[in-house]
C-alpha cells in the first residue's frame, strides 16, 4: 500500500522538534488570577465546590496578590463579598465597601507591577442576587442598573483600579461607564467588556464563592448558549461603545464563539475559564480519572489556540509556576 510521503510524525519525534513547531504557547503573562475577598474575615475560608480556592481576608488577599505578581501573571480580577446586601447593592459603590477597599489595598501592595482589575457588577451586592436593580414587577431594570454601574465605576476608579470588568450584560453598560469615567477625569481606566457572556450552568461553584442569593436565573440578560451570531452583535456594540478589551465566557464550551470574536475585532480578546470548568478538572483529578497538571495546561492551551490573548483562570498563579518550572 502506498501513500503520500508527507509524514507529519517526523516533526513529533523528539521533544525538541515538538517545541520548535508548536503553534501556540501559554505564558504567565497571558493568565489573570481571579481572587475573592470577603468582608470581616480574619482567616481565609475554603470554597467547598472549588477545591483549592478560598475567600480571602484583607491580609491574605494582599499576600495572594503578591504571590501572583511574583509568578508573573498578567493581571488580577478582584471580587468582593460584602457582609450586608440590600436591594440597591449600595456596598458596591460605597468607597468603604469591601471591593473598593480591596482594590486600594492591592494597588498599594503591588502598584503597577501587574494589572489590577475588578468585577463591575451588582450580583455580589444585591440581596436578590441579580446583576442589576429590580423594577417593581421584579424584572431587571436595565437603565436603573446602568446608573448604579456608573457609581460603581467611579468608586473603583477612585480606589485605583486599572481595568473595570463589566460582567453584568446590561445593554449600554460599556458606553455608560466609559462616559462617566471620562467625565470624572478617569479617562485612563480601561474597560474590559464581558461582551459575550452566556447564561451558563458552569457558574455554579462561583455562586458558592460569592454566597449568591440568586433565586431563578439570568436568562433575561445573559446569552442563550444556542446563539453564536448573537455574540458578534454583542461584541460589535461593546466595541462601538468604547470597550478596550472584550471577553468571551465561559471558555471551553465556547471556543467556537471565541474564535469568531477574535476574527471579528481588532481588540485583545480574553476568555474566562469559569468556576465549573475549574471544578470539573479538580474533581475528576481527585477521583483519579485524569492527570491534573496535564489537564490544566491542556485546557489553557486550547483556549489560547482558539485565539484568546488572555485567560482568566483560577489556576493562574499555579499554572504560571508550572510553565516556568518554579
Ligand atoms: C458576575 C460574575 C459571575 C461570574 C463572574 N462574574 C457570575 C454570574 O454571572 O452568575 C462567574 C465566574 C465563574 O463562574 O467562575 N459578577
Coordinates of C-alpha atoms and ligand atoms in Angstrom, one line a residue:
X1 CA 0.0 0.0 0.0
X2 CA 1.5 3.4 -1.0
X3 CA 0.5 6.8 0.5
X4 CA 1.9 10.3 0.2
X5 CA 5.4 10.6 1.6
X6 CA 4.4 13.6 3.7
X7 CA 4.8 12.1 7.2
X8 CA 3.6 14.5 9.9
X9 CA 5.0 12.2 12.6
X10 CA 8.5 13.3 11.6
X11 CA 8.0 16.6 13.4
X12 CA 6.7 14.9 16.5
X13 CA 9.6 12.5 17.1
X14 CA 11.5 14.4 19.8
X15 CA 10.6 17.0 22.5
X16 CA 12.9 19.5 20.7
X17 CA 11.1 19.0 17.4
X18 CA 7.7 19.4 19.0
X19 CA 8.9 22.5 20.8
X20 CA 10.2 24.0 17.6
X21 CA 6.9 23.6 15.7
X22 CA 4.4 24.4 18.5
X23 CA 1.9 27.0 17.1
X24 CA 0.6 28.1 20.5
X25 CA 2.1 28.9 23.8
X26 CA 0.8 29.8 27.2
X27 CA 2.9 32.2 29.2
X28 CA 2.3 33.5 32.7
X29 CA 1.5 37.0 31.3
X30 CA -1.5 35.5 29.5
X31 CA -3.1 34.5 32.7
X32 CA -5.3 36.5 35.0
X33 CA -5.9 35.4 38.6
X34 CA -9.4 35.9 39.9
X35 CA -9.4 36.5 43.7
X36 CA -12.3 36.6 46.2
X37 CA -12.2 38.8 49.3
X38 CA -14.9 38.6 52.0
X39 CA -15.6 41.3 54.4
X40 CA -14.9 40.7 58.1
X41 CA -12.7 37.6 57.7
X42 CA -9.6 37.1 59.8
X43 CA -8.7 33.8 58.2
X44 CA -9.3 32.6 54.6
X45 CA -12.3 30.3 54.1
X46 CA -12.2 27.4 51.6
X47 CA -14.9 27.3 49.0
X48 CA -16.3 23.8 49.1
X49 CA -17.2 23.4 45.4
X50 CA -13.8 24.9 44.3
X51 CA -11.2 22.8 46.0
X52 CA -8.0 24.9 46.3
X53 CA -9.8 28.3 46.1
X54 CA -10.6 30.4 49.1
X55 CA -12.4 33.6 50.1
X56 CA -9.6 35.8 51.3
X57 CA -9.3 38.1 54.3
X58 CA -7.9 41.5 53.6
X59 CA -4.5 40.3 54.7
X60 CA -4.4 37.1 52.7
X61 CA -5.7 38.9 49.7
X62 CA -2.6 41.1 49.6
X63 CA -0.4 38.0 50.1
X64 CA -2.1 36.2 47.2
X65 CA -1.7 39.3 45.0
X66 CA 2.0 39.4 45.7
X67 CA 2.4 35.7 45.0
X68 CA 0.6 36.1 41.7
X69 CA 2.8 39.0 40.7
X70 CA 5.9 37.0 41.7
X71 CA 4.7 34.2 39.5
X72 CA 4.5 36.7 36.6
X73 CA 0.7 36.6 35.9
X74 CA -0.7 39.2 33.6
X75 CA -3.3 40.5 36.0
X76 CA -5.7 40.1 38.9
X77 CA -9.5 40.2 38.9
X78 CA -11.0 41.1 42.3
X79 CA -14.4 40.0 43.5
X80 CA -15.8 41.2 46.9
X81 CA -18.3 39.5 49.2
X82 CA -19.9 42.1 51.5
X83 CA -21.4 41.4 54.9
X84 CA -24.6 43.4 54.2
X85 CA -26.6 43.3 51.0
X86 CA -29.5 45.4 50.0
X87 CA -31.9 45.9 47.1
X88 CA -29.7 48.6 45.6
X89 CA -26.4 46.9 46.0
X90 CA -25.1 50.0 47.8
X91 CA -22.0 48.4 49.2
X92 CA -20.8 48.2 45.6
X93 CA -20.4 52.0 45.3
X94 CA -19.7 52.8 48.9
X95 CA -16.0 53.9 48.9
X96 CA -15.6 51.9 52.2
X97 CA -17.2 48.8 50.7
X98 CA -15.2 45.6 50.6
X99 CA -14.4 45.5 46.9
X100 CA -13.3 49.2 46.8
X101 CA -11.1 48.9 49.9
X102 CA -9.7 45.6 48.4
X103 CA -8.8 47.5 45.2
X104 CA -6.9 50.2 47.1
X105 CA -5.2 47.6 49.3
X106 CA -4.0 45.6 46.4
X107 CA -2.9 48.6 44.4
X108 CA -1.0 49.9 47.4
X109 CA 0.7 46.5 47.6
X110 CA 1.6 45.7 44.0
X111 CA 1.2 49.1 42.3
X112 CA 1.7 48.9 38.6
X113 CA 3.6 45.6 38.7
X114 CA 0.5 43.8 37.4
X115 CA -2.9 44.9 36.0
X116 CA -5.5 45.2 38.8
X117 CA -9.0 44.6 37.6
X118 CA -12.3 44.5 39.5
X119 CA -15.6 42.9 38.7
X120 CA -18.1 45.7 38.0
X121 CA -21.4 44.0 38.6
X122 CA -24.1 44.1 41.3
X123 CA -24.8 40.4 41.9
X124 CA -22.5 40.1 44.9
X125 CA -24.0 43.2 46.5
X126 CA -27.8 42.8 45.9
X127 CA -30.0 40.9 48.4
X128 CA -31.8 39.4 45.4
X129 CA -28.6 38.3 43.7
X130 CA -29.3 39.8 40.3
X131 CA -26.6 41.6 38.3
X132 CA -28.9 44.7 38.2
X133 CA -31.6 46.5 40.1
X134 CA -35.2 45.3 40.0
X135 CA -38.2 47.1 38.8
X136 CA -41.5 47.0 40.7
X137 CA -42.6 43.9 38.7
X138 CA -39.4 42.0 39.7
X139 CA -37.8 42.2 36.3
X140 CA -34.2 43.5 36.0
X141 CA -34.4 47.2 35.2
X142 CA -31.6 47.8 32.6
X143 CA -31.3 51.6 32.8
X144 CA -31.6 51.9 36.6
X145 CA -28.8 49.3 36.7
X146 CA -26.7 51.5 34.5
X147 CA -26.9 54.3 37.0
X148 CA -25.6 52.0 39.7
X149 CA -22.8 50.8 37.4
X150 CA -21.8 54.4 36.8
X151 CA -21.4 55.0 40.6
X152 CA -19.6 51.7 40.9
X153 CA -17.2 52.7 38.2
X154 CA -16.4 56.0 39.9
X155 CA -15.8 54.3 43.2
X156 CA -13.5 51.6 41.7
X157 CA -11.6 54.3 39.7
X158 CA -11.2 56.3 42.9
X159 CA -9.7 53.2 44.6
X160 CA -7.1 53.0 41.9
X161 CA -8.3 50.1 39.6
X162 CA -6.6 49.8 36.3
X163 CA -9.4 48.0 34.4
X164 CA -13.1 47.6 35.2
X165 CA -14.6 44.3 34.3
X166 CA -18.2 44.8 33.1
X167 CA -19.8 41.4 33.7
X168 CA -23.5 42.4 34.1
X169 CA -24.7 42.0 30.5
X170 CA -26.9 45.2 30.7
X171 CA -27.4 46.9 27.3
X172 CA -25.4 50.2 27.2
X173 CA -23.1 49.4 30.1
X174 CA -19.9 50.0 28.3
X175 CA -20.9 53.4 27.0
X176 CA -22.3 54.4 30.4
X177 CA -19.1 53.5 32.2
X178 CA -16.8 55.0 29.5
X179 CA -18.7 58.3 29.7
X180 CA -18.7 58.6 33.5
X181 CA -15.0 57.6 33.7
X182 CA -14.1 60.2 31.1
X183 CA -16.3 62.9 32.7
X184 CA -14.7 62.3 36.1
X185 CA -11.2 62.6 34.9
X186 CA -10.6 58.8 34.8
X187 CA -10.0 58.5 31.1
X188 CA -7.1 56.3 31.8
X189 CA -9.1 53.5 33.3
X190 CA -9.7 50.7 30.7
X191 CA -12.9 48.8 30.2
X192 CA -13.0 45.1 29.9
X193 CA -16.4 44.2 28.4
X194 CA -17.7 40.7 29.1
X195 CA -19.2 41.1 25.6
X196 CA -20.4 37.5 25.1
X197 CA -21.4 36.1 28.4
X198 CA -23.7 33.1 28.4
X199 CA -26.3 32.0 30.9
X200 CA -24.2 29.0 32.0
X201 CA -24.6 26.2 34.4
X202 CA -20.8 26.3 34.7
X203 CA -21.0 29.3 37.0
X204 CA -22.4 27.1 39.8
X205 CA -19.4 27.0 42.1
X206 CA -18.8 30.8 41.7
X207 CA -22.2 31.3 43.2
X208 CA -20.9 29.5 46.3
X209 CA -17.8 31.6 46.2
X210 CA -19.7 34.8 46.5
X211 CA -22.6 33.3 48.5
X212 CA -25.0 34.4 45.9
X213 CA -28.6 34.9 46.9
X214 CA -29.9 34.4 43.4
X215 CA -33.3 32.7 43.0
X216 CA -34.2 31.9 39.4
X217 CA -31.7 32.6 36.6
X218 CA -30.1 35.2 34.5
X219 CA -31.6 34.3 31.1
X220 CA -33.2 37.7 30.6
X221 CA -29.7 39.3 30.3
X222 CA -27.1 36.7 29.8
X223 CA -27.0 35.0 26.4
X224 CA -28.6 31.8 25.3
X225 CA -25.9 29.1 24.8
X226 CA -27.6 28.2 21.5
X227 CA -26.5 31.5 19.9
X228 CA -23.2 32.2 18.2
X229 CA -24.0 35.0 15.7
X230 CA -25.6 37.0 18.6
X231 CA -22.2 37.1 20.3
X232 CA -20.9 39.0 17.3
X233 CA -23.7 41.6 17.8
X234 CA -22.9 41.9 21.5
X235 CA -19.2 42.4 20.7
X236 CA -19.9 44.9 18.0
X237 CA -22.0 47.0 20.3
X238 CA -19.4 46.9 23.1
X239 CA -16.6 47.9 20.7
X240 CA -18.7 50.8 19.3
X241 CA -19.4 51.9 22.9
X242 CA -15.7 52.1 23.7
X243 CA -14.5 48.8 25.1
X244 CA -10.8 48.4 25.3
X245 CA -10.8 44.6 25.8
X246 CA -13.5 42.1 25.2
X247 CA -14.2 38.8 26.8
X248 CA -16.0 35.5 26.0
X249 CA -17.3 33.5 28.9
X250 CA -17.3 30.6 29.7
X251 CA -14.3 29.3 27.8
X252 CA -14.1 25.6 26.9
X253 CA -17.7 25.2 25.8
X254 CA -17.5 28.4 23.7
X255 CA -14.2 28.1 21.8
X256 CA -16.1 28.5 18.5
X257 CA -17.5 31.8 19.7
X258 CA -14.1 32.9 20.9
X259 CA -12.5 32.1 17.6
X260 CA -15.2 34.0 15.7
X261 CA -14.9 37.0 18.0
X262 CA -11.1 37.0 17.6
X263 CA -11.6 37.1 13.8
X264 CA -14.2 39.9 14.0
X265 CA -12.4 42.6 16.1
X266 CA -9.1 44.4 16.3
X267 CA -9.0 44.5 20.1
X268 CA -7.4 42.0 22.5
X269 CA -9.9 39.2 23.3
X270 CA -9.9 37.3 26.5
X271 CA -11.7 34.2 27.7
X272 CA -12.9 33.3 31.2
X273 CA -12.3 29.7 32.3
X274 CA -15.1 29.7 34.8
X275 CA -15.6 28.0 38.2
X276 CA -17.4 25.0 36.8
X277 CA -14.6 24.3 34.3
X278 CA -12.1 24.5 37.2
X279 CA -14.2 22.3 39.4
X280 CA -14.6 19.6 36.7
X281 CA -10.9 19.2 36.3
X282 CA -10.2 19.3 40.1
X283 CA -12.9 16.8 40.9
X284 CA -12.0 14.5 38.1
X285 CA -8.4 14.6 39.1
X286 CA -9.3 13.9 42.7
X287 CA -11.3 10.9 41.6
X288 CA -8.1 9.6 39.8
X289 CA -9.8 9.9 36.4
X290 CA -7.4 12.4 34.8
X291 CA -3.9 13.8 35.3
X292 CA -4.4 17.1 37.0
X293 CA -1.5 19.2 35.8
X294 CA -1.6 18.0 32.2
X295 CA -5.3 18.7 32.1
X296 CA -4.8 22.2 33.4
X297 CA -2.2 23.1 30.8
X298 CA -4.2 21.4 28.0
X299 CA -7.3 23.5 28.8
X300 CA -5.3 26.7 28.8
X301 CA -3.5 25.8 25.6
X302 CA -6.9 25.1 23.9
X303 CA -8.2 28.5 24.9
X304 CA -5.1 30.2 23.6
X305 CA -5.2 28.1 20.4
X306 CA -8.8 29.4 19.8
X307 CA -7.3 32.9 19.8
X308 CA -7.5 34.3 23.3
X309 CA -4.9 36.9 24.2
X310 CA -5.5 36.4 27.9
X311 CA -7.3 33.9 30.0
X312 CA -9.0 34.4 33.4
X313 CA -8.3 31.2 35.3
X314 CA -8.4 30.1 38.9
X315 CA -5.1 28.3 38.2
X316 CA -3.3 31.4 37.0
X317 CA -0.7 31.6 39.8
X318 CA -0.1 27.8 39.9
X319 CA -0.1 27.5 36.1
X320 CA 2.4 30.3 35.9
X321 CA 4.7 28.3 38.2
X322 CA 4.2 25.1 36.2
X323 CA 5.0 26.9 33.0
X324 CA 8.2 28.5 34.3
X325 CA 9.3 25.4 36.3
X326 CA 9.2 27.4 39.5
Ligands
LIG1 C1 -21.0 38.3 37.8 C2 -20.0 37.2 37.5 C3 -20.2 35.8 37.5 C4 -19.0 35.2 37.2 C5 -18.1 36.2 37.1 N1 -18.7 37.4 37.2 C6 -21.4 35.1 37.9 C7 -22.6 35.1 37.1 O1 -22.7 35.7 36.0 O2 -23.5 34.4 37.5 C8 -18.8 33.7 37.1 C9 -17.4 33.3 37.2 C10 -17.2 31.8 37.4 O3 -18.2 31.0 37.4 O4 -16.1 31.5 37.6 N2 -20.5 39.1 38.8

